[in-house]
C-alpha positions in Angstrom: -14.0 6.1 -43.4 -10.5 5.1 -44.6 -7.5 7.2 -43.8 -6.7 8.9 -47.1 -4.1 11.3 -48.5 -6.2 14.3 -47.6 -6.2 13.4 -43.9 -2.4 12.9 -43.8 -1.4 15.6 -46.3 1.5 16.9 -44.1 3.0 13.4 -44.2 3.2 13.4 -48.0 6.1 15.9 -48.2 9.6 15.9 -46.7 10.6 18.1 -43.8 8.5 16.8 -41.0 10.8 16.4 -38.0 8.5 14.2 -35.8 5.1 12.6 -35.8 3.5 12.2 -32.3 0.2 10.9 -31.1 0.8 7.4 -29.7 1.5 8.1 -26.0 2.4 5.8 -23.2 -0.6 4.3 -21.5 -1.1 3.0 -18.0 -0.2 -0.7 -17.5 -2.8 -3.3 -16.6 -3.4 -2.0 -13.1 -6.3 -4.4 -12.7 -3.9 -7.4 -12.6 -2.9 -6.4 -9.0 -6.3 -7.3 -7.6 -8.1 -9.5 -10.1 -7.3 -13.2 -10.5 -7.3 -14.5 -14.1 -8.8 -17.9 -15.2 -9.1 -19.3 -18.7 -12.4 -20.3 -20.2 -13.4 -22.4 -23.2 -17.1 -21.7 -22.9 -19.5 -18.9 -23.8 -20.5 -18.4 -20.2 -19.1 -19.6 -16.9 -21.1 -20.2 -13.7 -19.9 -20.1 -10.1 -22.0 -21.2 -7.2 -22.1 -20.3 -3.5 -23.6 -22.8 -1.1 -24.8 -22.4 2.4 -22.8 -24.7 4.8 -23.7 -26.0 8.2 -24.4 -23.4 10.9 -23.0 -23.3 14.4 -23.6 -26.3 16.6 -26.4 -26.1 19.1 -26.8 -27.3 22.7 -28.1 -30.9 22.9 -30.3 -31.3 26.0 -30.4 -34.6 27.8 -32.7 -37.1 26.1 -33.4 -34.7 23.2 -32.5 -35.2 19.6 -29.4 -33.5 18.1 -30.4 -30.4 16.1 -30.4 -30.8 12.3 -29.2 -28.5 9.6 -28.7 -28.7 5.9 -26.4 -27.5 3.1 -27.6 -26.2 -0.2 -26.6 -24.0 -3.1 -27.9 -20.5 -2.5 -26.5 -18.2 -5.2 -25.1 -18.5 -8.7 -22.8 -15.9 -10.5 -22.6 -16.0 -14.3 -19.8 -14.6 -16.4 -20.9 -13.9 -20.0 -17.8 -13.3 -22.1 -17.9 -10.2 -24.3 -15.8 -9.5 -27.4 -14.1 -6.1 -27.7 -12.4 -5.0 -30.8 -11.4 -2.1 -33.1 -10.3 -1.7 -36.8 -9.3 1.0 -39.2 -8.3 1.2 -42.9 -6.0 3.3 -45.0 -6.2 3.8 -48.7 -3.6 2.3 -51.1 -2.5 5.8 -52.1 -2.1 7.0 -48.5 0.0 3.9 -47.7 2.3 4.4 -50.7 2.6 8.2 -50.6 3.2 8.4 -46.8 6.9 9.3 -46.3 6.8 8.5 -42.6 5.6 4.9 -42.5 7.7 4.0 -39.4 6.0 6.8 -37.4 2.4 6.5 -38.7 0.1 4.7 -38.5 1.9 2.4 -36.1 -1.1 0.2 -36.2 -0.1 -2.5 -33.7 0.7 0.1 -31.0 -2.5 2.0 -31.6 -4.7 -1.1 -31.6 -3.0 -2.4 -28.4 -3.5 0.9 -26.6 -7.2 1.0 -27.6 -7.9 -2.5 -26.4 -5.9 -2.1 -23.2 -7.9 1.1 -22.4 -11.2 -0.8 -22.9 -10.1 -3.7 -20.7 -8.8 -1.4 -18.0 -12.1 0.5 -17.9 -14.2 -2.7 -17.9 -12.2 -4.0 -14.9 -12.4 -0.7 -13.0 -16.1 -0.5 -13.5 -16.5 -3.5 -11.1 -15.5 -0.9 -8.5 -17.0 2.2 -10.2 -20.4 0.6 -10.3 -20.0 -1.4 -7.1 -22.8 0.3 -5.3 -25.2 -0.2 -8.3 -24.5 -3.5 -10.0 -26.3 -6.4 -8.2 -24.4 -9.5 -7.2 -25.9 -13.0 -7.0 -27.4 -12.4 -3.5 -29.6 -9.6 -4.9 -27.9 -6.6 -3.5 -25.0 -4.5 -5.0 -21.4 -5.6 -4.6 -20.8 -2.9 -2.0 -23.8 -3.0 0.4 -24.6 -3.0 4.1 -27.4 -5.6 3.5 -25.8 -8.8 2.2 -28.3 -11.5 3.4 -27.5 -14.4 5.7 -29.6 -17.5 6.1 -30.5 -16.7 9.7 -32.1 -13.4 8.7 -29.2 -11.3 9.6 -27.0 -9.3 7.2 -23.4 -8.6 6.4 -21.9 -5.2 5.4 -18.9 -4.4 3.2 -19.6 -0.7 2.9 -19.1 2.2 5.3 -18.9 5.1 2.9 -16.8 7.5 5.0 -13.8 9.6 4.0 -10.5 7.7 3.7 -8.6 8.1 6.9 -6.6 6.1 9.4 -9.7 5.5 11.5 -11.7 4.6 8.4 -9.2 1.9 7.5 -9.1 0.5 11.0 -12.9 0.2 11.1 -12.9 -1.5 7.7 -10.3 -4.0 8.9 -12.5 -4.9 12.0 -15.5 -5.3 9.8 -13.6 -7.6 7.4 -12.6 -9.8 10.3 -16.3 -10.0 11.2 -17.4 -11.3 7.7 -19.7 -14.3 8.0 -20.6 -17.1 5.7 -24.2 -17.7 4.8 -24.8 -20.0 7.7 -23.7 -17.2 10.1 -20.3 -18.7 11.1 -17.4 -16.2 11.1 -15.0 -16.5 8.1 -11.3 -16.0 8.5 -11.1 -13.2 6.0 -8.1 -10.9 6.1 -7.4 -7.5 4.5 -4.7 -7.4 1.8 -4.5 -4.3 -0.3 -6.0 -0.8 -0.4 -7.3 0.2 -3.8 -7.7 3.9 -4.5 -8.4 6.2 -7.4 -5.8 8.9 -8.4 -7.4 11.5 -6.1 -6.7 9.4 -3.0 -3.2 8.3 -3.8 -1.5 10.8 -1.6 -3.7 10.1 1.4 -3.1 6.4 1.0 0.6 6.9 0.9 0.6 9.1 4.1 -1.6 6.7 6.0 0.1 3.4 5.0 3.7 4.6 5.0 3.7 6.5 8.3 5.2 4.8 11.3 3.3 7.2 13.6 -0.3 8.2 13.6 -1.3 10.4 10.8 -3.6 12.8 12.6 -2.9 15.1 15.6 -5.4 14.8 18.4 -6.5 17.2 21.1 -7.4 16.5 24.7 -9.1 18.2 27.6 -6.0 20.3 28.2 -6.1 21.5 24.6 -2.7 20.0 23.9 -2.5 20.0 20.2 0.4 17.5 20.2 -1.4 14.9 22.3 -0.9 11.4 20.7 1.4 12.7 18.0 4.0 10.0 18.8 1.5 7.1 19.0 2.3 4.3 16.6 0.4 3.7 13.5 -1.1 0.3 14.1 -1.9 -0.3 10.5 1.8 0.2 9.5 3.5 -1.4 12.5 1.3 -4.5 12.5 1.2 -4.9 8.7 -2.5 -5.1 8.5 -2.3 -4.4 4.8 0.6 -6.5 3.6 -0.2 -5.6 0.0 0.1 -1.8 0.7 -1.9 0.3 -1.7 -2.4 0.4 -5.4 -3.7 3.2 -7.6 -6.2 2.5 -10.4 -6.3 5.5 -12.8 -9.6 4.2 -14.4 -11.5 4.7 -11.1 -13.8 7.6 -11.7 -14.9 8.6 -8.2 -12.5 11.1 -6.5 -13.4 9.6 -3.1 -13.2 5.9 -3.8 -11.2 3.7 -1.5 -11.6 -0.1 -0.9 -9.7 -2.8 0.8 -9.3 -6.1 -1.1 -9.2 -9.2 1.0 -8.0 -12.8 0.6 -11.5 -14.2 0.2 -11.7 -17.0 -2.3 -13.3 -16.5 -5.8 -13.5 -12.8 -5.3 -12.5 -10.4 -8.1 -12.6 -12.6 -11.2 -11.3 -12.1 -14.8 -12.1 -14.8 -17.3 -10.0 -14.9 -20.5 -12.0 -16.5 -23.3 -10.0 -15.4 -26.4 -6.5 -13.9 -26.2 -5.7 -10.6 -28.0 -5.5 -11.2 -31.7 -4.5 -8.7 -34.4 -4.5 -9.1 -38.2 -4.5 -7.2 -41.4 -5.9 -7.7 -45.0 -6.3 -5.9 -48.3 -9.8 -5.1 -49.6 -9.8 -6.6 -53.1 -12.2 -3.9 -54.5 -10.7 -0.7 -53.1 -7.1 -2.0 -52.4 -7.5 -0.3 -48.9 -5.3 -1.8 -46.2 -7.3 -2.9 -43.1 -6.0 -3.5 -39.6 -8.0 -5.0 -36.8 -7.7 -6.5 -33.3 -10.0 -8.1 -30.8 -10.2 -10.1 -27.6 -12.9 -11.7 -25.5 -13.2 -11.8 -21.8 -15.3 -11.0 -18.7 -14.8 -9.3 -15.3 -16.9 -9.7 -12.2 -17.1 -10.7 -8.6 -18.4 -14.0 -7.2 -17.7 -13.5 -3.5 -18.5 -10.0 -2.2 -16.3 -10.7 0.8 -13.3 -10.0 -1.4 -13.5 -6.3 -0.8 -14.8 -3.6 1.6 -15.6 -0.1 0.3 -14.5 2.5 2.8 -15.8 5.3 0.5 -17.5 5.3 -2.9 
């Protein structure tokens, strides 16, 4: 339904001091952890192959062990178009005395599309323990399969804490490739929702340990001056970032430097346009863009808590 004079009646008479409704929105927080690539196709494919395994002992007179390399998994990125439009009658356009304050169509459309994009990106984390990746298990799982029958884990699901982060860092450093060989994967940035931002700040910005320990002598201050290894040894060089579109109050994950991890494909850039309906003379405004978000390499993140 078009915006008409009845829906903006207060704006048809003088004396209105201000018109509000378009508020500041959060910036593109997803850009801090997703890497953007351009695409000129409907769908993009990314493959993961199994490389050679660890070398084996060659006994005297025996043949050298053989291994092979082969593509194991394929991730697809199907680009989706997101858009929004609205219309306003010719009479409402002409009779509106506050055109500079309403409808501010470009700001409103930009905010709508930005909110949609931020939510789609955050859902990679929000649904991380539900949405399956190419290896047949969720993005965050303790059962990512290896070719030798073993598994990898990038999920602990414990409360965010100094110890929880330490254990996650150790687990990240033990990530394996499909053949079972250790990968040199390093932690970079802690991603949290708004509910965990204060805990993240305390843990990562404290030079000393963030919890007071007790010992057999019941000394409540034991260990209070111990250094915070995460802080002092810069285990998370990217610090922490807050994503306000994360829905879980407990979510916390460490993003790593693994290649082809959190991916954003830009198919069509944001485009806005307007036109006049010849029959009704209503003015129409619209905007759209086309993109996809996803994850190719699950080693790009470790979920401390979902």
